[in-house]
Amino acid sequence: MLKNMISPIQAWLISQGRCVGCGKPLDKMKSEAWKNDTKKVTCECGRIFVYNNKTKVYRRALLDEV
Ligand SMILES: [Zn+2]
């Protein structure tokens, strides 16, 4: 199995704007402006996501972004 692949349930959660770890809505979490018209969102469980203001989608932050 590929370790870096996110599971279908995680993909679904993130498409709903929810944390893949705890399932809470990420629009309630603290965020900070980030590069290229994105913002960095830190969930209360510690996971970090990047939100794209243009495409309005979340993704997991890459290791070099955290
Ligand atoms: Zn979380």
CSV table of N, CA, C and O and ligand atoms in Angstrom, one decimal:
chain,number,residue,atom,x,y,z
A,1,MET,N,0.8,-1.2,0.0
A,1,MET,CA,0.0,0.0,0.0
A,1,MET,C,0.9,1.3,0.0
A,1,MET,O,1.9,1.3,0.6
A,2,LEU,N,0.4,2.3,-0.6
A,2,LEU,CA,1.1,3.5,-0.6
A,2,LEU,C,0.9,4.3,0.7
A,2,LEU,O,-0.3,4.6,1.0
A,3,LYS,N,1.9,4.6,1.4
A,3,LYS,CA,1.8,5.2,2.7
A,3,LYS,C,1.2,6.7,2.6
A,3,LYS,O,0.5,7.1,3.5
A,4,ASN,N,1.6,7.3,1.5
A,4,ASN,CA,1.3,8.8,1.4
A,4,ASN,C,-0.1,9.0,0.9
A,4,ASN,O,-0.6,10.2,0.8
A,5,MET,N,-0.8,8.0,0.4
A,5,MET,CA,-2.1,8.2,-0.1
A,5,MET,C,-3.1,8.4,1.0
A,5,MET,O,-3.1,7.7,2.0
A,6,ILE,N,-3.9,9.4,0.9
A,6,ILE,CA,-4.9,9.6,1.9
A,6,ILE,C,-6.1,8.7,1.6
A,6,ILE,O,-6.4,8.3,0.5
A,7,SER,N,-6.8,8.2,2.6
A,7,SER,CA,-7.9,7.3,2.5
A,7,SER,C,-9.1,8.0,1.9
A,7,SER,O,-9.2,9.2,2.0
A,8,PRO,N,-10.0,7.2,1.4
A,8,PRO,CA,-11.3,7.8,0.9
A,8,PRO,C,-12.0,8.6,1.9
A,8,PRO,O,-12.6,9.7,1.6
A,9,ILE,N,-12.0,8.2,3.1
A,9,ILE,CA,-12.7,8.9,4.2
A,9,ILE,C,-12.0,10.3,4.4
A,9,ILE,O,-12.7,11.3,4.6
A,10,GLN,N,-10.7,10.2,4.4
A,10,GLN,CA,-10.0,11.5,4.6
A,10,GLN,C,-10.2,12.4,3.4
A,10,GLN,O,-10.4,13.6,3.6
A,11,ALA,N,-10.2,11.9,2.2
A,11,ALA,CA,-10.5,12.7,1.1
A,11,ALA,C,-11.9,13.3,1.1
A,11,ALA,O,-12.1,14.5,0.8
A,12,TRP,N,-12.8,12.6,1.6
A,12,TRP,CA,-14.2,13.1,1.8
A,12,TRP,C,-14.2,14.2,2.8
A,12,TRP,O,-14.8,15.2,2.6
A,13,LEU,N,-13.6,13.9,3.9
A,13,LEU,CA,-13.6,14.9,5.0
A,13,LEU,C,-13.0,16.3,4.5
A,13,LEU,O,-13.6,17.3,4.8
A,14,ILE,N,-11.9,16.2,3.9
A,14,ILE,CA,-11.2,17.4,3.5
A,14,ILE,C,-12.0,18.1,2.4
A,14,ILE,O,-12.0,19.3,2.3
A,15,SER,N,-12.7,17.4,1.5
A,15,SER,CA,-13.6,18.0,0.5
A,15,SER,C,-14.8,18.7,1.2
A,15,SER,O,-15.3,19.6,0.6
A,16,GLN,N,-15.1,18.3,2.4
A,16,GLN,CA,-16.2,19.0,3.1
A,16,GLN,C,-15.6,20.1,4.0
A,16,GLN,O,-16.4,20.7,4.8
A,17,GLY,N,-14.3,20.4,3.9
A,17,GLY,CA,-13.7,21.4,4.7
A,17,GLY,C,-13.5,21.0,6.1
A,17,GLY,O,-13.6,21.8,7.0
A,18,ARG,N,-13.3,19.7,6.4
A,18,ARG,CA,-13.2,19.2,7.7
A,18,ARG,C,-11.8,18.6,7.9
A,18,ARG,O,-11.2,18.1,7.0
A,19,CYS,N,-11.4,18.6,9.1
A,19,CYS,CA,-10.1,18.0,9.5
A,19,CYS,C,-10.1,16.5,9.3
A,19,CYS,O,-11.1,15.9,9.6
A,20,VAL,N,-9.1,16.0,8.7
A,20,VAL,CA,-9.0,14.5,8.4
A,20,VAL,C,-8.8,13.7,9.7
A,20,VAL,O,-9.0,12.5,9.7
A,21,GLY,N,-8.3,14.4,10.7
A,21,GLY,CA,-8.0,13.7,12.0
A,21,GLY,C,-9.2,13.7,12.9
A,21,GLY,O,-9.6,12.6,13.4
A,22,CYS,N,-9.8,14.8,13.2
A,22,CYS,CA,-10.9,14.9,14.2
A,22,CYS,C,-12.3,15.2,13.6
A,22,CYS,O,-13.3,15.2,14.2
A,23,GLY,N,-12.3,15.6,12.3
A,23,GLY,CA,-13.6,15.8,11.6
A,23,GLY,C,-14.2,17.1,11.9
A,23,GLY,O,-15.4,17.4,11.4
A,24,LYS,N,-13.5,18.0,12.6
A,24,LYS,CA,-14.1,19.3,12.9
A,24,LYS,C,-14.0,20.3,11.7
A,24,LYS,O,-13.1,20.2,10.9
A,25,PRO,N,-15.0,21.2,11.6
A,25,PRO,CA,-14.9,22.1,10.5
A,25,PRO,C,-13.7,23.1,10.6
A,25,PRO,O,-13.5,23.7,11.6
A,26,LEU,N,-13.0,23.2,9.5
A,26,LEU,CA,-11.8,24.0,9.5
A,26,LEU,C,-12.0,25.5,9.4
A,26,LEU,O,-11.1,26.3,9.8
A,27,ASP,N,-13.2,25.9,9.0
A,27,ASP,CA,-13.5,27.3,9.0
A,27,ASP,C,-13.6,27.9,10.4
A,27,ASP,O,-13.7,29.1,10.5
A,28,LYS,N,-13.7,27.0,11.4
A,28,LYS,CA,-13.8,27.5,12.8
A,28,LYS,C,-12.4,27.6,13.4
A,28,LYS,O,-12.2,28.1,14.5
A,29,MET,N,-11.4,27.1,12.7
A,29,MET,CA,-10.0,27.1,13.3
A,29,MET,C,-9.3,28.4,13.0
A,29,MET,O,-9.6,29.1,12.0
A,30,LYS,N,-8.2,28.6,13.7
A,30,LYS,CA,-7.4,29.8,13.5
A,30,LYS,C,-6.6,29.6,12.2
A,30,LYS,O,-6.1,28.6,11.9
A,31,SER,N,-6.5,30.7,11.5
A,31,SER,CA,-5.8,30.7,10.2
A,31,SER,C,-4.9,31.9,10.1
A,31,SER,O,-5.1,32.9,10.7
A,32,GLU,N,-3.9,31.8,9.2
A,32,GLU,CA,-3.0,32.9,9.0
A,32,GLU,C,-2.8,33.0,7.5
A,32,GLU,O,-2.8,32.0,6.8
A,33,ALA,N,-2.6,34.2,7.0
A,33,ALA,CA,-2.4,34.4,5.6
A,33,ALA,C,-1.1,33.7,5.2
A,33,ALA,O,-0.1,33.7,5.9
A,34,TRP,N,-1.1,33.1,4.0
A,34,TRP,CA,0.0,32.3,3.6
A,34,TRP,C,0.3,32.7,2.1
A,34,TRP,O,-0.4,33.6,1.6
A,35,LYS,N,1.3,32.1,1.5
A,35,LYS,CA,1.7,32.6,0.2
A,35,LYS,C,0.7,32.2,-0.9
A,35,LYS,O,-0.1,31.3,-0.8
A,36,ASN,N,0.8,32.9,-2.0
A,36,ASN,CA,0.0,32.6,-3.3
A,36,ASN,C,-1.5,32.5,-3.0
A,36,ASN,O,-2.1,31.5,-3.5
A,37,ASP,N,-2.0,33.5,-2.3
A,37,ASP,CA,-3.4,33.5,-2.1
A,37,ASP,C,-4.0,32.3,-1.4
A,37,ASP,O,-5.1,31.8,-1.7
A,38,THR,N,-3.2,31.8,-0.4
A,38,THR,CA,-3.7,30.7,0.4
A,38,THR,C,-3.7,31.2,1.8
A,38,THR,O,-3.1,32.2,2.2
A,39,LYS,N,-4.3,30.4,2.7
A,39,LYS,CA,-4.1,30.6,4.1
A,39,LYS,C,-3.8,29.3,4.8
A,39,LYS,O,-4.2,28.2,4.3
A,40,LYS,N,-3.1,29.4,5.8
A,40,LYS,CA,-2.7,28.2,6.6
A,40,LYS,C,-3.6,28.1,7.8
A,40,LYS,O,-3.8,29.0,8.5
A,41,VAL,N,-4.2,26.9,7.9
A,41,VAL,CA,-5.2,26.7,8.9
A,41,VAL,C,-4.7,25.6,9.9
A,41,VAL,O,-4.3,24.5,9.4
A,42,THR,N,-4.6,25.9,11.2
A,42,THR,CA,-4.2,25.0,12.1
A,42,THR,C,-5.4,24.4,12.9
A,42,THR,O,-6.1,25.2,13.6
A,43,CYS,N,-5.7,23.2,12.8
A,43,CYS,CA,-6.8,22.6,13.5
A,43,CYS,C,-6.4,22.5,15.0
A,43,CYS,O,-5.2,22.4,15.4
A,44,GLU,N,-7.4,22.4,15.9
A,44,GLU,CA,-7.1,22.3,17.3
A,44,GLU,C,-6.4,21.0,17.7
A,44,GLU,O,-5.8,20.9,18.7
A,45,CYS,N,-6.5,20.0,16.8
A,45,CYS,CA,-5.8,18.7,17.1
A,45,CYS,C,-4.4,18.8,16.6
A,45,CYS,O,-3.6,17.8,16.8
A,46,GLY,N,-4.0,19.9,16.0
A,46,GLY,CA,-2.5,20.1,15.6
A,46,GLY,C,-2.2,19.8,14.1
A,46,GLY,O,-1.1,20.1,13.7
A,47,ARG,N,-3.2,19.3,13.4
A,47,ARG,CA,-2.9,19.1,12.0
A,47,ARG,C,-3.0,20.4,11.2
A,47,ARG,O,-3.8,21.3,11.6
A,48,ILE,N,-2.2,20.6,10.2
A,48,ILE,CA,-2.1,21.8,9.5
A,48,ILE,C,-2.6,21.6,8.0
A,48,ILE,O,-2.2,20.7,7.4
A,49,PHE,N,-3.4,22.6,7.6
A,49,PHE,CA,-4.0,22.5,6.2
A,49,PHE,C,-3.7,23.8,5.5
A,49,PHE,O,-3.5,24.9,6.2
A,50,VAL,N,-3.7,23.8,4.2
A,50,VAL,CA,-3.6,25.0,3.4
A,50,VAL,C,-4.9,25.2,2.6
A,50,VAL,O,-5.4,24.2,2.0
A,51,TYR,N,-5.5,26.3,2.8
A,51,TYR,CA,-6.7,26.7,2.1
A,51,TYR,C,-6.5,27.6,0.9
A,51,TYR,O,-5.8,28.6,1.1
A,52,ASN,N,-6.9,27.3,-0.2
A,52,ASN,CA,-6.7,28.1,-1.4
A,52,ASN,C,-7.9,29.0,-1.6
A,52,ASN,O,-9.0,28.6,-1.8
A,53,ASN,N,-7.7,30.3,-1.5
A,53,ASN,CA,-8.7,31.3,-1.5
A,53,ASN,C,-9.4,31.4,-2.9
A,53,ASN,O,-10.6,31.8,-3.0
A,54,LYS,N,-8.7,31.0,-3.9
A,54,LYS,CA,-9.3,31.0,-5.3
A,54,LYS,C,-10.1,29.8,-5.6
A,54,LYS,O,-11.3,29.8,-6.0
A,55,THR,N,-9.6,28.6,-5.3
A,55,THR,CA,-10.3,27.4,-5.6
A,55,THR,C,-11.2,26.9,-4.5
A,55,THR,O,-12.0,26.0,-4.7
A,56,LYS,N,-11.0,27.5,-3.3
A,56,LYS,CA,-11.8,27.2,-2.2
A,56,LYS,C,-11.8,25.8,-1.7
A,56,LYS,O,-12.7,25.2,-1.4
A,57,VAL,N,-10.6,25.2,-1.8
A,57,VAL,CA,-10.4,23.9,-1.4
A,57,VAL,C,-9.2,23.8,-0.3
A,57,VAL,O,-8.3,24.6,-0.4
A,58,TYR,N,-9.4,22.8,0.5
A,58,TYR,CA,-8.3,22.6,1.5
A,58,TYR,C,-7.5,21.4,1.1
A,58,TYR,O,-7.9,20.5,0.3
A,59,ARG,N,-6.2,21.4,1.5
A,59,ARG,CA,-5.4,20.3,1.4
A,59,ARG,C,-4.5,20.2,2.6
A,59,ARG,O,-4.3,21.2,3.3
A,60,ARG,N,-3.9,19.0,2.8
A,60,ARG,CA,-3.0,18.9,3.9
A,60,ARG,C,-1.7,19.7,3.5
A,60,ARG,O,-1.3,19.8,2.4
A,61,ALA,N,-1.2,20.4,4.6
A,61,ALA,CA,0.1,21.1,4.4
A,61,ALA,C,1.2,20.1,4.1
A,61,ALA,O,1.2,19.0,4.7
A,62,LEU,N,2.1,20.5,3.2
A,62,LEU,CA,3.3,19.6,3.0
A,62,LEU,C,4.3,19.8,4.1
A,62,LEU,O,4.2,20.8,4.8
A,63,LEU,N,5.2,18.8,4.3
A,63,LEU,CA,6.1,18.9,5.4
A,63,LEU,C,6.9,20.2,5.4
A,63,LEU,O,7.2,20.7,6.5
A,64,ASP,N,7.3,20.7,4.2
A,64,ASP,CA,8.2,21.9,4.2
A,64,ASP,C,7.4,23.1,4.4
A,64,ASP,O,7.9,24.2,4.4
A,65,GLU,N,6.1,23.0,4.6
A,65,GLU,CA,5.2,24.2,4.8
A,65,GLU,C,4.9,24.4,6.3
A,65,GLU,O,4.3,25.5,6.6
A,66,VAL,N,5.1,23.4,7.1
A,66,VAL,CA,4.6,23.5,8.5
A,66,VAL,C,5.7,24.1,9.4
A,66,VAL,O,6.9,24.2,9.0
B,1,ZN,ZN,-8.4,18.2,13.7
